[in-house]
Amino acid sequence: MLRLPAKSAAAFLIIQKMIQAVTFKTKGINFREKAFRKTLTLSALVAVILLLAIFITLLLHSLPSIKALGAGFFFNKTWDPVTDDYGALPFLVGTLLTSFLALLISTPFSIAVSIFLGEYYKKGPVAGVFKNIIDLLAGIPSVIYGFWGLFVLVPVVRLLQLKLGIPPYGVGIFTSSIVLAIMILPFSVSLSRQVISMVPDDLKEAAYSLGATRFEVITKVILPYTRSGLFAGLLLALGRALGETMAVTMLIGNTHALPTGIFSPGNTMASVIANEFSEATGTVYTAALIEMGLFLFIVATVINILGKQIIKRFTV
Amino acid sequence: MNFKKIMVPLVALSLGLASCGGNQSEQAGGTASDVNKDGILGAGATFPYPFYSKVFDVYNKEKGIKVNYQSIGSGGGIKQLQNKTVDFGASDAPMSDEELSKAPAPIVHIPSALGAVIVTYNLPGNPVLKFTPEVLANIFLGKIKKWNDQTIAAINPGTNLPDLAISVVHRSDGSGTTYIFSDYLSKVSADWNTKPGKGKSLDWPVGLGAKGNEGVSGLVKQTPGSIGYVELVYALQNKMPAAELQNKAGNFVAASLATTTAAANMDLPADMRVSLTNTDAPDGYPIASFTYLLLYKNQKYDNRTEASAKAAVDLVRYVIHEGQQYATALGYAPLPEAAVKKAEEILQSVTYGDKSLQ
């Protein structure tokens, strides 16, 4: 407690120096301009500092597990808190399976909706209503998706499993993926729609003048032209799917075994953390859970940066 | 913009921010104990929360002393007591020797009530089933796969058991309920004891996980042929089917508040850190457990006043005597007389420095 003021004073000095460095070249502009700029810079810096601080906190707290388990953490199939043996492989597989399956399910819908809103109904009341509804999907709390999945989707999937002759769990990787697919739809649609609506009219008109039909314009001009933008949209959606916790925890069946197929129950990294962190005791146990959080953090960040880079290349 | 110039101090600052969190125990020490200002602070187990909240409410009305209890989970309660940020902790499982050795000073366990774990299932008509320890363990080990298995039928003559696959449902979140249930199975089954063993979270051999009592009971209700375990309180409130279990004496006992209290009618150790599962009591339900309040044996620590120490001890005494009358109505099993006597003895050993707190 006593050390804090000294720390924050030092922090303040550092920030001041940084701001001086940044604003060095803008001497002579009047004071208000400068003060405004300083405030903005500070707020931007706070965000960066927080991100780094989260990363460093995760890293420091996962050190005991990194030391005790090493790289085996990612290849070990057993997760047993009783014997202090932790391997994240089943959860890694669970996370990747649910996320990519969700992406697979949502992609056709996301592209279809994007073409509909970006090409056919760019403006007007119909477009407004559809856009708002799609955006609303992103605003629904994930626990509600979980409830909906439990009450509606699980019985349906159970019937399907009975027909197929597999154990009728209802919950599992497949069920989670369907709900995830709906949850990530607005994220890819919002980007893809904009990209499609930005295709230059010259290009489309040139194709029409050569006798192309609308379908041909979409498949031969718009989609190739917007390819990287659509891909970026999917990447952002994937980043969202990887970290989703609540709905998945409610629907995935929460078993520690390596999933054997898309209908089998499993666990994702996020759901294990949500399930076990609050009652985790013991240094390595807690650290192993945090290490999983660190890994999830890194994967999500890399995917986001990748997506942003592709968007940048597309728009320049 | 000069990127390097900015990044170096940024990283330094982030490091500072990240390391700020390490000193919580220093910050909060001693400030929590002023009775008049904050009332009495406690934290821990979620399972007895409705019981505690009722007793503490009555206590406040009678004595004018506020008790602030945060139900953050047993693990959190133990951590907060170790950091001395609360006057008392609460835990469903007794603290392990390792946890006790990590605490800065000796801690005493005072039982406040009893809970039990019941085995529930979803079968056509939901008949009352009987289970022996071996059968129960083998079901949760995945060795018995069908409801019409010979071993189940042999102890349930006259019950119509369907040709249905058994789906096991267990808790996915770390939980005291899982600890008590697995503690029992470890005692009655050598196979269970080697793997998966006992703990708040397990590497389950079969089955689906669901979060909380409500998650398990929801999944059991939805899935035909499923079997799971939930707290007795929860099962009573929701009128769920519960199996009769064969106890150590060989009697099949249904779970109830009376049979749970009866489970504590056995030889209790002086420090009360005891597992009641697989009890010797002939009419006791075999998956029962104490829930505990935790106190430092020497209440004089940091700058804690004698008044706040006495307030905490008086409160705990109230819980084990007058407070017991509120247990049954809320679905908790009250302590048997022998246990109250032992708890009182432990409470009398709590001191403030060299002074007794009587």
XYZ file of C-alpha atoms in Angstrom:
674
model
C 0.000 0.000 0.000
C 2.759 2.397 1.001
C 4.776 1.637 -2.075
C 1.995 2.634 -4.421
C 2.392 6.446 -4.375
C 6.087 6.155 -5.210
C 5.243 3.773 -7.998
C 2.548 5.975 -9.462
C 4.777 9.042 -9.215
C 7.424 7.229 -11.218
C 4.784 6.127 -13.688
C 3.601 9.706 -14.015
C 7.136 10.905 -14.786
C 7.557 8.242 -17.435
C 4.276 9.155 -19.072
C 5.210 12.828 -19.022
C 8.509 12.105 -20.735
C 6.770 10.026 -23.328
C 4.303 12.763 -24.050
C 7.143 15.241 -24.372
C 8.788 12.953 -26.868
C 5.597 12.612 -28.847
C 4.644 16.266 -28.795
C 8.145 17.637 -29.282
C 7.574 18.570 -32.898
C 4.303 20.387 -32.309
C 5.740 23.316 -30.329
C 4.189 26.598 -31.171
C 0.638 25.340 -31.559
C -1.507 26.986 -28.952
C -1.959 25.546 -25.480
C -5.493 24.150 -25.809
C -4.545 22.232 -28.883
C -1.635 20.720 -26.997
C -3.612 19.840 -23.901
C -6.258 18.153 -25.985
C -3.670 16.154 -27.817
C -1.977 15.147 -24.582
C -5.255 13.853 -23.154
C -5.920 11.811 -26.248
C -2.415 10.362 -26.245
C -2.758 9.433 -22.601
C -6.036 7.600 -23.115
C -4.571 5.684 -26.023
C -1.526 4.780 -23.991
C -3.644 3.510 -21.093
C -5.205 0.930 -23.414
C -1.797 -0.274 -24.590
C -0.456 -0.404 -21.041
C -3.456 -2.422 -19.865
C -3.035 -4.951 -22.648
C 0.642 -5.391 -21.850
C -0.085 -5.545 -18.126
C -2.638 -8.315 -18.646
C -0.139 -10.248 -20.711
C 2.619 -9.854 -18.137
C 0.295 -10.759 -15.238
C -0.757 -13.960 -17.013
C 2.861 -14.778 -17.792
C 4.079 -14.226 -14.220
C 1.273 -16.251 -12.667
C 1.698 -19.151 -15.068
C 5.434 -19.468 -14.413
C 5.043 -22.293 -11.810
C 3.162 -24.396 -14.336
C 5.535 -23.555 -17.216
C 8.436 -24.653 -15.000
C 6.735 -27.808 -13.717
C 5.117 -29.019 -16.937
C 7.156 -27.504 -19.785
C 6.084 -28.142 -23.362
C 4.393 -31.387 -22.301
C 1.495 -29.201 -21.198
C 0.359 -28.979 -24.830
C 0.761 -32.694 -25.680
C -0.417 -34.423 -22.512
C -3.888 -35.993 -22.752
C -4.560 -36.199 -19.003
C -6.010 -33.419 -16.884
C -6.121 -34.746 -13.339
C -6.179 -32.255 -10.446
C -6.032 -35.143 -7.948
C -2.582 -36.318 -9.048
C -1.442 -32.836 -10.157
C -1.028 -33.950 -13.770
C -2.088 -31.320 -16.280
C -2.243 -31.593 -20.058
C -4.191 -29.170 -22.207
C -4.371 -31.258 -25.384
C -8.051 -32.329 -25.047
C -9.081 -28.711 -24.447
C -6.889 -27.452 -27.276
C -8.565 -29.934 -29.599
C -11.985 -29.046 -28.165
C -11.394 -25.328 -28.722
C -10.172 -25.788 -32.287
C -12.922 -28.285 -33.177
C -15.786 -26.114 -31.885
C -14.365 -22.910 -33.380
C -13.622 -24.239 -36.853
C -16.830 -26.252 -37.008
C -18.715 -23.092 -36.044
C -16.857 -21.198 -38.760
C -17.701 -23.911 -41.281
C -21.378 -23.761 -40.383
C -21.599 -19.981 -40.300
C -19.541 -19.147 -43.413
C -22.174 -19.928 -46.102
C -24.783 -17.975 -44.161
C -22.434 -15.101 -43.466
C -21.463 -14.730 -47.142
C -25.058 -15.075 -48.305
C -26.268 -12.453 -45.836
C -23.371 -10.170 -46.758
C -24.186 -10.360 -50.478
C -27.849 -9.757 -49.661
C -27.098 -6.663 -47.577
C -24.053 -5.423 -49.503
C -25.277 -5.912 -53.065
C -29.054 -6.422 -53.260
C -30.331 -4.208 -50.422
C -27.677 -1.600 -49.765
C -30.150 1.085 -48.712
C -33.760 1.478 -47.699
C -35.999 0.330 -44.841
C -35.618 -3.395 -45.546
C -31.843 -3.145 -45.372
C -32.066 -1.105 -42.151
C -34.246 -3.683 -40.420
C -32.024 -6.598 -41.454
C -28.800 -4.830 -40.498
C -30.145 -3.959 -37.076
C -31.380 -7.468 -36.424
C -28.037 -8.986 -37.388
C -26.269 -6.484 -35.144
C -28.674 -7.358 -32.318
C -27.454 -10.957 -32.491
C -24.077 -9.676 -31.304
C -25.691 -7.931 -28.354
C -27.505 -10.920 -26.851
C -25.739 -12.082 -23.667
C -24.051 -15.425 -24.230
C -25.783 -17.041 -21.237
C -29.062 -16.590 -23.121
C -27.613 -18.405 -26.126
C -26.697 -21.128 -23.637
C -30.262 -21.367 -22.332
C -31.693 -21.434 -25.808
C -29.239 -24.176 -26.715
C -30.175 -26.231 -23.640
C -33.928 -25.974 -24.078
C -34.282 -26.018 -27.865
C -31.168 -27.327 -29.542
C -30.193 -30.106 -27.126
C -33.480 -32.056 -27.491
C -33.283 -31.719 -31.286
C -29.688 -32.922 -31.399
C -30.641 -35.770 -29.048
C -33.329 -36.929 -31.493
C -30.801 -36.754 -34.313
C -28.310 -38.799 -32.295
C -30.981 -41.426 -31.522
C -31.676 -41.697 -35.275
C -27.965 -42.046 -36.013
C -27.551 -44.636 -33.270
C -24.949 -42.726 -31.226
C -25.232 -42.127 -27.460
C -27.992 -39.500 -27.091
C -26.155 -36.952 -24.959
C -27.654 -33.942 -26.698
C -24.860 -31.740 -25.435
C -21.433 -31.883 -27.022
C -19.092 -30.336 -29.567
C -21.684 -30.332 -32.373
C -24.317 -28.534 -30.284
C -21.818 -25.942 -29.074
C -20.636 -25.332 -32.629
C -24.144 -24.587 -33.879
C -24.705 -22.012 -31.145
C -21.235 -20.561 -31.717
C -21.977 -20.300 -35.444
C -24.996 -18.102 -34.692
C -23.041 -16.046 -32.177
C -20.173 -15.233 -34.560
C -22.381 -14.523 -37.584
C -22.777 -10.763 -36.930
C -19.011 -10.326 -36.564
C -18.161 -11.614 -40.014
C -21.283 -10.119 -41.629
C -20.587 -6.574 -40.474
C -17.184 -6.545 -42.176
C -18.063 -8.594 -45.259
C -21.132 -6.472 -45.941
C -19.063 -3.272 -45.988
C -16.402 -4.812 -48.186
C -18.959 -6.049 -50.707
C -20.741 -2.712 -50.835
C -17.408 -1.032 -51.560
C -16.789 -2.872 -54.848
C -16.382 -0.082 -57.492
C -19.411 0.341 -59.757
C -17.093 0.633 -62.798
C -16.092 -2.982 -62.400
C -19.632 -4.257 -62.050
C -20.916 -2.106 -64.934
C -18.100 -3.308 -67.153
C -19.163 -6.890 -66.457
C -22.829 -6.078 -67.113
C -21.916 -4.362 -70.387
C -20.265 -7.551 -71.545
C -23.557 -9.368 -70.952
C -22.909 -10.895 -67.547
C -25.930 -11.842 -65.450
C -26.202 -10.674 -61.841
C -25.191 -14.118 -60.601
C -22.121 -13.997 -62.832
C -21.239 -10.518 -61.574
C -21.397 -11.763 -57.984
C -19.389 -14.941 -58.522
C -16.900 -13.635 -61.097
C -16.400 -10.005 -60.043
C -17.548 -9.255 -56.503
C -16.387 -12.382 -54.685
C -12.889 -12.517 -56.238
C -12.465 -8.785 -55.691
C -13.480 -8.978 -52.006
C -11.764 -12.277 -51.226
C -9.263 -10.978 -48.697
C -11.862 -8.785 -46.998
C -14.224 -11.739 -46.571
C -11.343 -13.800 -45.212
C -10.542 -11.095 -42.668
C -14.172 -11.089 -41.561
C -14.025 -14.843 -40.999
C -10.799 -14.484 -39.024
C -12.374 -11.930 -36.703
C -15.327 -14.260 -36.206
C -12.924 -17.101 -35.459
C -11.204 -14.992 -32.823
C -14.557 -14.490 -31.182
C -15.406 -18.209 -31.295
C -12.106 -19.244 -29.706
C -12.721 -17.268 -26.547
C -16.457 -17.743 -26.071
C -17.012 -19.206 -22.625
C -20.478 -19.191 -21.090
C -22.627 -20.646 -23.857
C -20.018 -23.288 -24.624
C -19.660 -24.284 -20.968
C -23.402 -24.866 -20.802
C -23.535 -26.983 -23.947
C -20.292 -28.857 -24.469
C -20.692 -31.601 -21.850
C -17.501 -30.743 -19.939
C -15.522 -33.976 -20.094
C -11.761 -34.111 -19.807
C -11.367 -36.899 -22.355
C -10.012 -36.239 -25.834
C -13.031 -35.814 -28.153
C -13.513 -38.755 -30.501
C -15.830 -37.086 -32.997
C -18.024 -34.051 -33.521
C -20.887 -35.557 -31.515
C -18.796 -36.462 -28.496
C -18.772 -34.226 -25.417
C -15.618 -32.260 -24.748
C -14.239 -29.139 -23.163
C -12.642 -25.940 -24.411
C -9.829 -24.006 -22.791
C -12.173 -21.184 -21.861
C -14.777 -23.516 -20.354
C -12.234 -25.383 -18.217
C -10.981 -22.098 -16.795
C -14.545 -20.970 -16.075
C -15.387 -24.300 -14.448
C -12.386 -24.931 -12.283
C -10.648 -21.664 -11.467
C -12.798 -20.533 -8.536
C -12.159 -23.678 -6.474
C -8.647 -24.435 -7.704
C -6.143 -24.861 -4.885
C -2.470 -25.698 -5.153
C 0.208 -23.732 -6.962
C 0.583 -25.824 -10.100
C -3.168 -26.306 -10.558
C -3.888 -22.576 -10.490
C -0.846 -21.833 -12.643
C -1.859 -24.469 -15.219
C -5.274 -22.828 -15.577
C -3.646 -19.417 -15.963
C -1.193 -20.788 -18.518
C -4.165 -21.955 -20.548
C -5.553 -18.412 -20.294
C -2.217 -17.029 -21.474
C -2.220 -19.346 -24.464
C -5.806 -18.411 -25.330
C -4.866 -14.729 -25.013
C -1.940 -15.161 -27.423
C -3.943 -17.148 -29.989
C -6.825 -14.661 -29.942
C -4.424 -11.704 -30.247
C -2.516 -13.233 -33.156
C -5.726 -14.024 -35.027
C -7.004 -10.502 -34.460
C -3.759 -8.903 -35.625
C -3.741 -11.147 -38.685
C -7.308 -10.124 -39.508
C -6.525 -6.436 -39.084
C -3.461 -6.740 -41.318
C -5.485 -8.308 -44.099
C -8.116 -5.576 -43.825
C -5.359 -2.960 -44.012
C -3.891 -4.482 -47.150
C -7.339 -4.632 -48.683
C -8.282 -1.033 -48.002
C -4.928 0.541 -49.012
C 6.616 8.664 -34.629
C 9.541 7.152 -32.780
C 8.254 3.702 -31.916
C 11.134 2.503 -29.725
C 11.112 5.650 -27.643
C 7.547 4.921 -26.603
C 7.639 1.157 -26.258
C 10.459 0.911 -23.700
C 8.796 2.978 -20.968
C 5.460 1.382 -21.863
C 6.755 -2.077 -21.120
C 8.321 -0.822 -17.912
C 5.054 0.707 -16.819
C 3.094 -2.434 -17.629
C 5.504 -4.466 -15.553
C 4.891 -2.125 -12.650
C 1.146 -2.414 -13.071
C 1.270 -6.193 -13.312
C 3.261 -6.553 -10.106
C 0.952 -4.280 -8.128
C -1.433 -7.113 -7.399
C 0.929 -9.173 -5.279
C 0.518 -7.449 -1.936
C -3.128 -7.846 -1.101
C -2.453 -9.516 2.202
C -0.342 -6.608 3.413
C -2.952 -4.084 2.403
C -5.905 -5.553 4.158
C -4.311 -6.931 7.322
C -5.782 -5.621 10.538
C -8.302 -3.280 9.013
C -11.060 -5.875 8.843
C -11.532 -6.383 12.541
C -13.108 -3.223 13.844
C -16.464 -4.555 15.084
C -18.265 -1.267 15.420
C -17.397 0.055 12.008
C -17.654 -2.944 9.668
C -19.385 -5.583 11.748
C -17.931 -9.087 11.651
C -16.462 -10.210 8.337
C -16.596 -13.778 7.089
C -16.075 -15.527 3.766
C -16.163 -19.023 2.348
C -18.416 -21.926 1.434
C -21.487 -21.339 -0.726
C -23.295 -24.489 0.448
C -24.250 -23.224 3.982
C -24.901 -19.659 2.788
C -28.732 -19.681 3.156
C -28.347 -21.105 6.684
C -25.676 -18.612 7.729
C -27.514 -15.702 6.220
C -30.644 -16.573 8.256
C -28.714 -17.063 11.519
C -26.647 -13.900 11.017
C -29.788 -11.924 10.265
C -31.431 -13.071 13.511
C -28.169 -12.377 15.351
C -28.140 -8.828 14.024
C -31.714 -8.261 15.192
C -31.054 -9.703 18.654
C -27.590 -8.296 19.394
C -27.305 -5.387 16.991
C -24.081 -6.736 15.492
C -23.817 -6.944 11.728
C -22.214 -9.942 10.087
C -21.016 -9.622 6.518
C -20.605 -13.092 5.001
C -19.394 -13.482 1.431
C -20.102 -16.863 -0.126
C -17.111 -17.002 -2.453
C -16.406 -20.740 -2.178
C -14.457 -22.788 0.364
C -11.120 -22.280 -1.396
C -11.563 -18.515 -1.387
C -12.628 -18.524 2.279
C -9.480 -20.388 3.296
C -7.294 -18.030 1.227
C -8.914 -14.964 2.820
C -8.454 -16.346 6.323
C -4.795 -17.107 5.549
C -4.404 -13.504 4.399
C -6.208 -12.352 7.565
C -8.685 -10.250 5.623
C -11.705 -11.795 7.406
C -12.629 -12.567 11.030
C -13.712 -16.101 10.196
C -13.590 -18.411 7.216
C -15.969 -21.184 6.211
C -15.276 -24.418 4.399
C -17.163 -27.593 3.475
C -14.118 -29.822 3.614
C -11.724 -29.631 6.561
C -8.443 -27.903 5.711
C -5.724 -30.325 4.662
C -2.495 -30.630 6.630
C -0.739 -28.839 3.772
C -3.175 -25.923 3.873
C -2.879 -25.708 7.656
C 0.914 -25.633 7.468
C 0.706 -22.747 4.973
C -1.436 -20.676 7.367
C 0.476 -18.109 9.428
C -0.932 -19.458 12.759
C -2.938 -22.454 14.049
C -6.560 -22.537 12.860
C -9.459 -24.355 14.567
C -12.407 -26.078 12.859
C -15.857 -25.600 14.352
C -18.650 -27.599 12.685
C -21.824 -25.539 12.166
C -24.216 -27.929 10.390
C -24.293 -31.035 8.238
C -24.953 -31.559 4.580
C -25.370 -34.655 2.470
C -25.053 -35.642 -1.160
C -27.809 -37.697 -2.774
C -27.755 -39.868 -5.859
C -30.525 -38.964 -8.297
C -31.549 -40.528 -11.604
C -33.994 -40.386 -14.473
C -35.857 -43.642 -15.148
C -39.420 -44.333 -16.332
C -41.640 -43.867 -13.249
C -38.609 -43.030 -11.093
C -38.833 -45.973 -8.653
C -36.888 -45.726 -5.360
C -33.683 -47.601 -6.124
C -31.262 -49.224 -3.709
C -27.505 -49.147 -4.280
C -24.690 -50.947 -2.553
C -21.343 -49.098 -2.405
C -19.808 -51.470 -5.007
C -22.633 -50.962 -7.487
C -22.582 -47.188 -7.058
C -18.810 -47.046 -7.577
C -18.984 -49.316 -10.614
C -21.703 -47.168 -12.204
C -19.618 -44.003 -11.839
C -16.495 -45.890 -12.968
C -18.352 -46.850 -16.151
C -18.117 -50.586 -15.436
C -21.905 -51.018 -15.203
C -23.270 -49.720 -18.458
C -26.966 -50.719 -18.505
C -29.785 -50.180 -16.043
C -30.924 -53.822 -16.292
C -27.469 -55.041 -15.232
C -27.544 -58.171 -13.030
C -25.864 -56.435 -10.091
C -28.452 -53.630 -9.964
C -31.355 -56.041 -10.406
C -30.089 -58.289 -7.590
C -30.449 -55.554 -4.948
C -33.685 -54.155 -6.398
C -35.987 -57.178 -6.634
C -39.430 -56.372 -7.967
C -38.315 -53.134 -9.612
C -38.768 -52.960 -13.356
C -35.361 -51.923 -14.695
C -35.313 -50.876 -18.368
C -32.804 -51.962 -20.994
C -31.346 -48.471 -21.115
C -27.771 -47.166 -21.248
C -26.611 -45.383 -18.086
C -25.391 -41.819 -18.662
C -23.371 -40.468 -15.766
C -23.679 -36.749 -14.984
C -21.155 -35.065 -12.703
C -20.209 -31.547 -11.644
C -17.952 -29.732 -14.097
C -17.007 -26.948 -11.702
C -14.689 -27.475 -8.773
C -16.992 -28.211 -5.854
C -17.227 -29.395 -2.266
C -20.100 -31.647 -3.360
C -17.755 -33.519 -5.679
C -15.196 -33.708 -2.879
C -17.644 -35.383 -0.459
C -18.998 -37.736 -3.115
C -15.544 -38.823 -4.293
C -14.330 -39.070 -0.693
C -17.086 -41.630 -0.096
C -16.369 -43.609 -3.258
C -12.637 -43.651 -2.436
C -13.421 -45.240 0.904
C -15.730 -47.949 -0.400
C -13.983 -48.820 -3.664
C -10.308 -49.675 -4.036
C -10.552 -49.103 -7.799
C -11.985 -45.631 -7.309
C -9.270 -44.843 -4.777
C -6.468 -45.546 -7.271
C -8.191 -43.637 -10.060
C -9.803 -41.041 -10.111
C -9.419 -40.603 -6.320
C -10.927 -37.758 -4.299
C -10.924 -34.039 -4.969
C -13.004 -31.000 -5.850
C -12.373 -31.634 -9.549
C -11.636 -35.082 -10.911
C -10.496 -36.757 -14.073
C -13.834 -38.562 -14.491
C -13.675 -41.928 -16.242
C -17.135 -41.493 -17.852
C -19.994 -39.078 -18.119
C -20.960 -35.511 -18.844
C -20.147 -32.489 -16.722
C -22.606 -29.759 -15.799
C -22.117 -26.576 -13.803
C -23.604 -26.389 -10.314
C -26.396 -28.412 -8.649
C -28.890 -26.833 -11.028
C -26.799 -27.870 -14.044
C -26.541 -31.498 -12.911
C -30.221 -31.777 -12.000
C -31.211 -30.082 -15.275
C -29.179 -32.520 -17.339
C -30.453 -35.521 -15.340
C -34.061 -34.416 -15.820
C -33.491 -34.017 -19.564
C -31.585 -37.233 -20.220
C -33.444 -40.557 -19.914
C -31.288 -43.174 -18.188
C -28.995 -40.667 -16.524
C -27.619 -40.706 -12.977
C -25.995 -37.867 -11.056
C -25.353 -36.461 -7.592
C -26.561 -33.228 -5.977
C -26.702 -31.695 -2.513
C -29.493 -32.908 -0.211
C -30.810 -29.335 0.263
C -31.178 -28.921 -3.455
C -32.863 -32.310 -3.897
C -35.350 -31.604 -1.072
C -36.298 -28.232 -2.531
C -36.793 -29.687 -6.003
C -38.376 -33.006 -4.963
C -35.926 -35.109 -6.924
C -35.820 -38.923 -6.810
C -33.039 -40.140 -4.515
C -31.523 -43.585 -4.075
C -31.268 -45.454 -0.768
C -27.655 -46.303 -0.050
C -26.298 -49.205 1.936
C -24.186 -47.926 4.812
C -21.298 -49.585 6.609
C -23.627 -51.401 9.012
C -25.395 -52.949 6.021
C -28.649 -50.988 6.274
C -30.209 -49.288 3.252
C -30.722 -45.677 4.314
C -32.682 -42.964 2.534
C -31.191 -39.469 2.602
C -32.988 -37.154 5.008
C -32.069 -34.519 7.567
C -32.469 -37.070 10.371
C -30.213 -39.708 8.776
C -27.670 -37.001 7.937
C -27.531 -35.827 11.553
C -27.289 -39.468 12.593
C -24.191 -39.892 10.429
C -22.259 -37.778 12.952
C -22.991 -40.269 15.746
C -19.558 -41.802 15.613
C -16.190 -41.344 17.296
C -15.299 -37.728 16.611
C -11.660 -36.620 16.871
C -10.769 -33.730 19.188
C -10.058 -31.280 16.345
C -13.266 -32.308 14.498
C -11.386 -32.559 11.214
C -13.141 -35.719 10.199
C -14.750 -37.212 7.158
C -18.226 -38.546 7.979
C -18.595 -40.475 4.745
C -19.128 -44.217 5.136
C -20.048 -43.576 8.770
C -20.117 -46.309 11.434
C -23.509 -45.099 12.702
C -26.075 -47.863 11.975
C -28.831 -45.411 10.964
C -26.539 -42.808 9.384
C -26.636 -41.835 5.715
C -23.216 -42.693 4.242
C -22.493 -39.548 2.137
C -22.714 -36.814 4.768
C -20.314 -34.137 5.885
C -19.814 -31.334 8.378
C -19.517 -27.796 7.130
C -17.073 -25.743 9.167
C -16.417 -22.269 10.481
C -12.711 -21.491 10.718
C -11.009 -19.278 13.310
C -7.460 -18.540 14.378
C -6.792 -20.290 17.687
C -4.979 -17.225 18.978
C -7.177 -14.251 18.139
C -4.453 -11.720 18.949
C -2.847 -11.005 15.602
C -1.905 -7.852 13.721
C -3.679 -4.974 15.485
C -6.886 -6.897 16.215
C -8.716 -5.701 19.329
C -9.968 -7.978 22.097
C -13.494 -6.720 21.477
C -13.523 -7.849 17.863
C -11.976 -11.192 18.821
C -14.693 -11.743 21.411
C -17.382 -10.692 18.942
C -16.240 -13.328 16.446
C -16.114 -16.080 19.088
C -19.547 -15.101 20.466
C -21.001 -15.263 16.975
C -19.643 -18.756 16.343
C -20.982 -19.872 19.746
C -24.414 -18.540 18.756
C -24.321 -20.505 15.498
C -23.596 -23.849 17.199
C -26.210 -23.350 19.959
C -29.179 -21.043 19.308
C -28.555 -20.974 15.556
C -29.178 -24.726 15.174
C -32.971 -24.296 15.443
C -33.056 -22.560 12.023
C -31.229 -25.378 10.207
C -34.026 -27.884 9.578
C -36.468 -25.425 8.028
C -33.815 -24.431 5.483
C -32.882 -28.000 4.563
C -29.710 -28.343 6.661
C -29.150 -31.105 9.173
C -28.509 -29.744 12.687
C -25.497 -30.945 14.704
C -26.106 -33.889 17.043
C -25.592 -33.128 20.742
C -22.225 -34.862 20.970
C -20.889 -32.720 18.138
C -22.153 -29.495 19.752
C -20.312 -30.474 22.946
C -17.071 -31.111 21.084
C -17.441 -27.867 19.112
C -17.975 -25.941 22.355
C -14.777 -27.445 23.777
C -12.809 -26.309 20.727
C -14.333 -22.846 20.939
C -13.275 -22.597 24.586
C -9.674 -23.229 23.552
C -9.667 -20.068 21.441
C -7.754 -17.301 23.201
C -6.733 -13.676 22.856
C -3.039 -13.758 23.595
C -2.946 -15.656 26.932
C -6.417 -14.531 27.884
C -9.432 -16.783 27.648
C -12.348 -15.333 25.689
C -15.144 -16.719 27.890
